[in-house]
CSV table of C-alpha atoms and ligand atoms in Angstrom, one decimal:
chain,number,residue,atom,x,y,z
A,1,UNK,CA,0.1,-19.7,8.5
A,2,UNK,CA,-1.4,-19.1,12.0
A,3,UNK,CA,-2.4,-15.8,13.7
A,4,UNK,CA,0.5,-14.4,15.7
A,5,UNK,CA,0.7,-11.2,17.7
A,6,UNK,CA,-0.6,-8.3,15.7
A,7,UNK,CA,1.9,-5.7,14.4
A,8,UNK,CA,-0.1,-3.8,11.8
A,9,UNK,CA,-3.8,-2.9,11.6
A,10,UNK,CA,-5.0,-1.8,8.2
A,11,UNK,CA,-8.3,0.1,8.6
A,12,UNK,CA,-10.5,1.1,5.7
A,13,UNK,CA,-12.4,4.2,6.8
A,14,UNK,CA,-14.2,5.2,3.6
A,15,UNK,CA,-15.8,3.4,0.7
A,16,UNK,CA,-16.1,6.7,-1.2
A,17,UNK,CA,-13.5,8.3,-3.4
A,18,UNK,CA,-13.2,11.6,-5.2
A,19,UNK,CA,-11.0,10.3,-8.0
A,20,UNK,CA,-11.7,8.0,-10.9
A,21,UNK,CA,-8.7,5.9,-11.6
A,22,UNK,CA,-8.4,3.7,-14.7
A,23,UNK,CA,-7.2,0.7,-12.6
A,24,UNK,CA,-9.9,0.9,-9.8
A,25,UNK,CA,-13.7,0.7,-9.6
A,26,UNK,CA,-14.1,1.8,-6.0
A,27,UNK,CA,-15.1,5.3,-7.2
A,28,UNK,CA,-18.1,3.7,-8.9
A,29,UNK,CA,-19.6,2.8,-5.6
A,30,UNK,CA,-22.4,4.4,-3.7
A,31,UNK,CA,-22.0,7.9,-2.4
A,32,UNK,CA,-23.4,7.3,1.1
A,33,UNK,CA,-22.7,3.7,2.1
A,34,UNK,CA,-25.2,2.9,4.9
A,35,UNK,CA,-23.1,0.1,6.4
A,36,UNK,CA,-19.9,2.1,7.0
A,37,UNK,CA,-18.9,2.1,10.7
A,38,UNK,CA,-18.9,5.2,12.8
A,39,UNK,CA,-16.1,6.6,14.9
A,40,UNK,CA,-16.9,4.8,18.2
A,41,UNK,CA,-16.6,1.3,16.7
A,42,UNK,CA,-13.4,2.2,14.9
A,43,UNK,CA,-11.8,3.7,18.0
A,44,UNK,CA,-12.6,0.5,19.9
A,45,UNK,CA,-10.9,-1.6,17.2
A,46,UNK,CA,-7.8,0.6,17.3
A,47,UNK,CA,-7.6,0.4,21.1
A,48,UNK,CA,-8.0,-3.4,21.0
A,49,UNK,CA,-5.3,-3.6,18.3
A,50,UNK,CA,-2.9,-1.8,20.6
A,51,UNK,CA,-3.6,-4.3,23.3
A,52,UNK,CA,-2.9,-7.1,20.8
A,53,UNK,CA,0.5,-5.8,20.1
A,54,UNK,CA,-0.1,-3.5,17.1
A,55,UNK,CA,2.7,-1.0,16.4
A,56,UNK,CA,1.1,0.8,13.5
A,57,UNK,CA,-2.3,1.6,11.9
A,58,UNK,CA,-2.6,2.2,8.2
A,59,UNK,CA,-5.7,4.1,7.2
A,60,UNK,CA,-7.0,3.6,3.7
A,61,UNK,CA,-10.2,3.5,1.7
A,62,UNK,CA,-11.7,4.4,-0.8
A,63,UNK,CA,-10.2,7.8,0.0
A,64,UNK,CA,-9.5,8.0,3.8
A,65,UNK,CA,-9.4,11.8,3.9
A,66,UNK,CA,-13.1,11.8,3.0
A,67,UNK,CA,-13.9,10.1,6.3
A,68,UNK,CA,-15.3,12.8,8.6
A,69,UNK,CA,-13.6,11.3,11.7
A,70,UNK,CA,-10.2,10.4,10.3
A,71,UNK,CA,-8.5,13.1,12.4
A,72,UNK,CA,-10.1,11.7,15.6
A,73,UNK,CA,-8.8,8.2,14.7
A,74,UNK,CA,-5.3,9.4,13.9
A,75,UNK,CA,-5.2,11.4,17.1
A,76,UNK,CA,-6.2,8.3,19.2
A,77,UNK,CA,-3.7,6.1,17.3
A,78,UNK,CA,-1.0,8.6,18.1
A,79,UNK,CA,-2.1,8.9,21.7
A,80,UNK,CA,-1.7,5.1,22.1
A,81,UNK,CA,1.8,5.4,20.9
A,82,UNK,CA,1.3,3.7,17.5
A,83,UNK,CA,2.7,4.8,14.2
A,84,UNK,CA,0.1,6.6,12.0
A,85,UNK,CA,0.2,5.8,8.2
A,86,UNK,CA,-2.3,7.0,5.6
A,87,UNK,CA,-2.6,5.9,2.0
A,88,UNK,CA,-4.4,8.7,0.0
A,89,UNK,CA,-4.9,10.0,-3.5
A,90,UNK,CA,-3.6,13.3,-2.1
A,91,UNK,CA,-6.4,15.6,-3.2
A,92,UNK,CA,-7.5,16.3,0.4
A,93,UNK,CA,-4.0,17.2,1.8
A,94,UNK,CA,-4.6,20.9,1.7
A,95,UNK,CA,-7.7,20.9,3.8
A,96,UNK,CA,-6.2,18.5,6.3
A,97,UNK,CA,-2.6,19.8,6.4
A,98,UNK,CA,-2.7,21.2,9.9
A,99,UNK,CA,-3.4,17.9,11.6
A,100,UNK,CA,-1.6,15.7,9.1
A,101,UNK,CA,1.6,17.6,9.7
A,102,UNK,CA,1.6,16.8,13.4
A,103,UNK,CA,-0.3,13.5,13.8
A,104,UNK,CA,0.9,11.4,10.8
A,105,UNK,CA,4.2,9.6,10.5
A,106,UNK,CA,4.0,8.4,6.9
A,107,UNK,CA,1.8,9.4,4.0
A,108,UNK,CA,1.6,7.2,0.9
A,109,UNK,CA,0.3,9.4,-2.0
A,110,UNK,CA,-0.6,8.1,-5.4
A,111,UNK,CA,1.5,9.3,-8.3
A,112,UNK,CA,1.3,7.5,-11.7
A,113,UNK,CA,3.9,9.4,-13.6
A,114,UNK,CA,4.7,12.8,-15.1
A,115,UNK,CA,1.7,15.2,-15.6
A,116,UNK,CA,0.4,13.8,-18.9
A,117,UNK,CA,0.6,10.2,-17.8
A,118,UNK,CA,-0.8,10.9,-14.3
A,119,UNK,CA,-3.7,12.7,-15.8
A,120,UNK,CA,-4.4,10.0,-18.4
A,121,UNK,CA,-4.8,7.5,-15.5
A,122,UNK,CA,-6.4,9.7,-12.8
A,123,UNK,CA,-8.2,12.3,-14.8
A,124,UNK,CA,-7.5,15.6,-16.5
A,125,UNK,CA,-6.1,18.3,-14.2
A,126,UNK,CA,-5.3,15.8,-11.3
A,127,UNK,CA,-1.6,16.3,-11.4
A,128,UNK,CA,-1.8,20.0,-10.8
A,129,UNK,CA,-4.4,19.5,-8.1
A,130,UNK,CA,-2.0,17.0,-6.4
A,131,UNK,CA,0.8,19.5,-6.9
A,132,UNK,CA,-1.1,22.3,-5.1
A,133,UNK,CA,-2.3,20.0,-2.4
A,134,UNK,CA,1.2,18.7,-1.7
A,135,UNK,CA,2.5,22.3,-1.4
A,136,UNK,CA,0.3,22.8,1.6
A,137,UNK,CA,2.1,20.0,3.4
A,138,UNK,CA,5.7,20.4,2.2
A,139,UNK,CA,5.7,24.0,3.5
A,140,UNK,CA,5.6,22.6,7.1
A,141,UNK,CA,9.0,22.2,8.9
A,142,UNK,CA,7.7,19.1,10.7
A,143,UNK,CA,5.6,16.8,8.5
A,144,UNK,CA,5.1,13.2,7.7
A,145,UNK,CA,7.4,11.3,5.5
A,146,UNK,CA,5.9,11.6,2.0
A,147,UNK,CA,6.1,8.4,-0.2
A,148,UNK,CA,4.8,8.4,-3.7
A,149,UNK,CA,3.1,5.1,-4.7
A,150,UNK,CA,2.8,4.3,-8.4
A,151,UNK,CA,0.7,1.5,-9.8
A,152,UNK,CA,2.6,0.1,-12.9
A,153,UNK,CA,0.3,-0.8,-15.8
A,154,UNK,CA,0.2,-0.6,-19.6
A,155,UNK,CA,-0.3,3.2,-19.3
A,156,UNK,CA,2.9,4.0,-17.5
A,157,UNK,CA,5.2,1.0,-17.6
A,158,UNK,CA,7.6,2.6,-20.1
A,159,UNK,CA,8.0,5.9,-18.2
A,160,UNK,CA,8.6,4.7,-14.7
A,161,UNK,CA,11.9,6.5,-14.6
A,162,UNK,CA,10.2,9.8,-15.5
A,163,UNK,CA,8.0,9.2,-12.4
A,164,UNK,CA,11.1,9.6,-10.3
A,165,UNK,CA,11.7,13.1,-11.7
A,166,UNK,CA,8.0,14.0,-11.1
A,167,UNK,CA,8.2,12.7,-7.6
A,168,UNK,CA,11.3,14.7,-6.8
A,169,UNK,CA,9.8,17.9,-8.3
A,170,UNK,CA,6.7,17.4,-6.2
A,171,UNK,CA,8.7,17.2,-3.0
A,172,UNK,CA,8.3,13.5,-2.1
A,173,UNK,CA,10.9,11.9,0.1
A,174,UNK,CA,10.7,8.5,-1.7
A,175,UNK,CA,8.9,6.5,-4.4
A,176,UNK,CA,7.5,3.0,-4.5
A,177,UNK,CA,6.1,0.9,-7.4
A,178,UNK,CA,3.4,-1.6,-7.2
A,179,UNK,CA,2.2,-3.7,-10.2
A,180,UNK,CA,-1.5,-3.4,-11.2
A,181,UNK,CA,-3.7,-5.9,-9.4
A,182,UNK,CA,-5.2,-8.2,-12.1
A,183,UNK,CA,-6.4,-11.0,-9.9
A,184,UNK,CA,-8.4,-9.9,-6.9
A,185,UNK,CA,-11.4,-7.7,-6.1
A,186,UNK,CA,-9.4,-5.4,-3.8
A,187,UNK,CA,-9.9,-2.5,-6.2
A,188,UNK,CA,-13.6,-3.0,-6.7
A,189,UNK,CA,-15.3,-4.8,-9.5
A,190,UNK,CA,-14.1,-7.9,-11.3
A,191,UNK,CA,-10.4,-8.2,-12.0
A,192,UNK,CA,-11.1,-9.1,-15.6
A,193,UNK,CA,-12.3,-5.5,-16.1
A,194,UNK,CA,-8.6,-4.4,-15.7
A,195,UNK,CA,-7.2,-6.9,-18.2
A,196,UNK,CA,-6.6,-4.3,-20.8
A,197,UNK,CA,-4.2,-2.6,-18.5
A,198,UNK,CA,-1.8,-5.6,-18.3
A,199,UNK,CA,1.4,-4.4,-20.0
A,200,UNK,CA,1.9,-5.8,-23.4
A,201,UNK,CA,5.2,-7.4,-24.5
A,202,UNK,CA,6.7,-4.2,-26.1
A,203,UNK,CA,5.7,-2.2,-22.9
A,204,UNK,CA,7.4,-4.8,-20.7
A,205,UNK,CA,10.5,-4.5,-22.8
A,206,UNK,CA,10.4,-0.7,-22.3
A,207,UNK,CA,9.8,-1.3,-18.6
A,208,UNK,CA,13.0,-3.3,-18.3
A,209,UNK,CA,14.9,-0.6,-20.2
A,210,UNK,CA,13.5,2.0,-17.8
A,211,UNK,CA,14.6,-0.1,-14.8
A,212,UNK,CA,18.1,-0.3,-16.3
A,213,UNK,CA,18.2,3.5,-16.7
A,214,UNK,CA,17.1,4.0,-13.1
A,215,UNK,CA,19.8,1.6,-12.0
A,216,UNK,CA,22.5,3.4,-14.0
A,217,UNK,CA,21.4,6.7,-12.4
A,218,UNK,CA,21.6,5.2,-8.9
A,219,UNK,CA,17.9,5.7,-8.1
A,220,UNK,CA,17.1,2.2,-7.0
A,221,UNK,CA,17.3,1.1,-3.4
A,222,UNK,CA,17.5,4.8,-2.4
A,223,UNK,CA,14.9,7.4,-3.4
A,224,UNK,CA,13.1,4.5,-5.2
A,225,UNK,CA,12.4,2.1,-2.3
A,226,UNK,CA,12.7,-1.0,-4.5
A,227,UNK,CA,16.0,-2.4,-5.8
A,228,UNK,CA,16.7,-3.7,-9.3
A,229,UNK,CA,16.0,-7.3,-8.3
A,230,UNK,CA,12.5,-6.4,-7.0
A,231,UNK,CA,11.6,-4.3,-10.0
A,232,UNK,CA,12.8,-7.1,-12.4
A,233,UNK,CA,10.5,-9.5,-10.5
A,234,UNK,CA,7.7,-7.0,-11.1
A,235,UNK,CA,8.4,-7.1,-14.8
A,236,UNK,CA,8.6,-10.9,-14.7
A,237,UNK,CA,5.2,-11.1,-13.1
A,238,UNK,CA,3.6,-9.3,-16.1
A,239,UNK,CA,5.2,-11.8,-18.5
A,240,UNK,CA,3.4,-14.7,-16.9
A,241,UNK,CA,-0.2,-14.9,-18.0
A,242,UNK,CA,-1.3,-15.9,-14.5
A,243,UNK,CA,1.2,-14.1,-12.5
A,244,UNK,CA,4.3,-15.6,-10.8
A,245,UNK,CA,4.5,-19.4,-11.2
A,246,UNK,CA,4.6,-20.0,-7.4
A,247,UNK,CA,3.2,-18.2,-4.4
A,248,UNK,CA,5.5,-15.5,-3.2
A,249,UNK,CA,7.0,-15.6,0.3
A,250,UNK,CA,4.5,-13.8,2.5
A,251,UNK,CA,3.4,-14.0,6.1
A,252,UNK,CA,1.5,-10.8,6.3
A,253,UNK,CA,-1.8,-12.4,7.6
A,254,UNK,CA,0.1,-13.7,10.6
A,255,UNK,CA,1.0,-10.3,11.9
A,256,UNK,CA,-1.5,-7.9,10.3
A,257,UNK,CA,-5.3,-7.7,9.9
A,258,UNK,CA,-7.5,-5.7,7.5
A,259,UNK,CA,-10.7,-4.2,8.8
A,260,UNK,CA,-13.1,-3.0,6.1
A,261,UNK,CA,-15.3,0.1,6.4
A,262,UNK,CA,-18.2,-2.0,7.6
A,263,UNK,CA,-16.1,-4.0,10.1
A,264,UNK,CA,-15.5,-7.0,7.9
A,265,UNK,CA,-12.1,-8.6,8.7
A,266,UNK,CA,-9.8,-9.9,5.9
A,267,UNK,CA,-6.5,-11.8,6.5
A,268,UNK,CA,-4.9,-9.3,4.0
A,269,UNK,CA,-5.9,-6.6,1.5
A,270,UNK,CA,-6.6,-9.2,-1.2
A,271,UNK,CA,-8.2,-12.2,0.4
A,272,UNK,CA,-11.9,-12.5,1.1
A,273,UNK,CA,-13.4,-11.4,4.5
A,274,UNK,CA,-13.9,-14.2,7.0
A,275,UNK,CA,-15.7,-12.4,9.9
A,276,UNK,CA,-16.4,-9.0,11.4
A,277,UNK,CA,-14.6,-7.0,14.1
A,278,UNK,CA,-17.9,-6.0,15.8
A,279,UNK,CA,-17.4,-8.8,18.3
A,280,UNK,CA,-13.7,-8.0,18.7
A,281,UNK,CA,-10.6,-8.2,16.6
A,282,UNK,CA,-9.1,-10.9,18.8
A,283,UNK,CA,-12.1,-13.2,18.6
A,284,UNK,CA,-12.4,-12.6,14.9
A,285,UNK,CA,-8.7,-13.6,14.3
A,286,UNK,CA,-9.2,-16.6,16.5
A,287,UNK,CA,-12.4,-17.8,14.8
A,288,UNK,CA,-12.4,-21.2,13.0
A,289,UNK,CA,-13.1,-19.4,9.7
A,290,UNK,CA,-10.1,-17.1,10.0
A,291,UNK,CA,-7.7,-19.8,11.1
A,292,UNK,CA,-8.9,-22.1,8.2
A,293,UNK,CA,-8.5,-19.2,5.7
A,294,UNK,CA,-4.9,-18.6,6.9
A,295,UNK,CA,-4.1,-22.3,6.4
A,296,UNK,CA,-5.3,-22.0,2.8
A,297,UNK,CA,-2.9,-19.2,1.9
A,298,UNK,CA,0.4,-19.5,0.2
A,299,UNK,CA,1.3,-22.3,-2.2
A,300,UNK,CA,-1.8,-23.3,-4.2
A,301,UNK,CA,-3.9,-20.2,-3.4
A,302,UNK,CA,-5.0,-18.5,-6.6
A,303,UNK,CA,-4.9,-15.0,-5.2
A,304,UNK,CA,-1.5,-15.5,-3.5
A,305,UNK,CA,-0.1,-16.9,-6.8
A,306,UNK,CA,-0.5,-13.5,-8.5
A,307,UNK,CA,-0.3,-11.2,-5.5
A,308,UNK,CA,1.1,-7.8,-6.2
A,309,UNK,CA,2.0,-6.9,-2.6
A,310,UNK,CA,3.3,-9.9,-0.6
A,311,UNK,CA,5.1,-9.1,2.7
A,312,UNK,CA,7.4,-11.3,4.7
A,313,UNK,CA,8.7,-10.4,8.1
A,314,UNK,CA,11.5,-12.8,9.1
A,315,UNK,CA,11.1,-14.7,12.4
A,316,UNK,CA,12.6,-17.7,14.1
A,317,UNK,CA,15.5,-19.2,12.1
A,318,UNK,CA,15.2,-16.7,9.3
A,319,UNK,CA,15.6,-13.8,11.7
A,320,UNK,CA,18.5,-15.5,13.3
A,321,UNK,CA,20.2,-16.1,10.0
A,322,UNK,CA,19.9,-12.5,9.1
A,323,UNK,CA,21.3,-11.3,12.4
A,324,UNK,CA,24.2,-13.8,12.3
A,325,UNK,CA,24.9,-12.9,8.7
A,326,UNK,CA,25.1,-9.2,9.5
A,327,UNK,CA,27.2,-9.9,12.6
A,328,UNK,CA,29.7,-11.9,10.5
A,329,UNK,CA,29.7,-9.6,7.6
A,330,UNK,CA,28.3,-12.2,5.2
A,331,UNK,CA,25.7,-9.8,4.0
A,332,UNK,CA,25.2,-6.1,4.0
A,333,UNK,CA,22.2,-5.0,6.1
A,334,UNK,CA,20.3,-4.3,2.9
A,335,UNK,CA,21.0,-7.7,1.4
A,336,UNK,CA,20.1,-9.4,4.7
A,337,UNK,CA,16.8,-7.6,4.7
A,338,UNK,CA,16.2,-8.6,1.1
A,339,UNK,CA,17.0,-12.2,2.0
A,340,UNK,CA,14.2,-12.1,4.5
A,341,UNK,CA,11.6,-10.5,2.3
A,342,UNK,CA,10.2,-11.8,-0.9
A,343,UNK,CA,11.4,-9.7,-3.8
B,1,LIG,S1,-7.2,3.8,-6.7
B,1,LIG,FE1,-7.6,5.0,-4.8
B,1,LIG,S2,-7.9,7.1,-5.6
B,1,LIG,FE2,-8.1,5.8,-7.4
B,1,LIG,S3,-10.4,5.4,-7.5
B,1,LIG,FE3,-9.5,3.7,-6.3
B,1,LIG,S4,-9.7,4.4,-4.2
B,1,LIG,FE4,-9.9,6.2,-5.5
B,2,LIG,S1,0.7,-13.3,-0.8
B,2,LIG,FE1,-0.7,-11.6,-1.1
B,2,LIG,S2,-2.7,-12.5,-1.2
B,2,LIG,FE2,-1.4,-14.0,-0.3
B,2,LIG,S3,-1.5,-13.7,1.9
B,2,LIG,FE3,0.2,-12.5,1.2
B,2,LIG,S4,-0.6,-10.4,0.9
B,2,LIG,FE4,-2.3,-11.9,1.0
């Protein structure tokens, strides 16, 4: 891989979190991280990202709604004509509803299952807090697209179809599943600390049955963003002790960059930082360390081999094949899209 024109900037704006999830250790961090950047540096990175071709900024954390200048960042991103996305635990939606409704295009909100399951993973009472928080936003006529994001683990793998019902009841517009990350430090602390959350064989069997039920009910590839093929691959990944046997198809580091709360730049959410955006995003992406890191991704890279969120955007011949296929009716648009993205 080599750095190409930027399309997506992922910006961590907080290292704090007000939730204590079973599959994450970020909440165990310090309460007042001294190295977190302030608003001016972050605005400069967003402005530079736009000049580099970015079309969207995804704000994340920790919990991004705990950042005291997130509204300013979202407003500037919007002013620059970029899509505004936020990944949040949802607890702060109520206090931020007025600006979220008008400035944000897509909100990814964590939902782990029906009330009992969600609370067992995210803490007692958290489902009802999310319910109340979401109501402040769903009441608006104009509001962001609300996508529930669910991390599949031993705790909820057998009930992922019940998560669909919970998501609909809460007013979400869609639902997406992600396997628990068991190989990188992206969720804080050592990956081994999450080993007990790897689904066991009986749970994986129950997961496959839940996928079949969702397929029969027509949920997949619609309200549920993933199709049966992709969810089956998710189950397959749990069955291999070290994740998928070969690196998934992914070129995310070519067209996106991740800037941590202290300005550190990573090629993607899971790979180690190689520089800092304080001297500019362009120079950081062009540095020898960054370019070398990108060359080391893909086949043979330990983190890529068990990555839970690869992304492939077709380009060149792949893109052409998809377009020609659609034009000639070889593939439905959905199938063509799947062909160009690792599933
Ligand atoms: S997964 Fe998200 S909401 Fe949960 S503790 Fe980690 S940062 Fe907080
Ligand atoms: S496969 Fe995963 S870890 Fe590897 S580059 Fe893609 S997003 Fe990063």
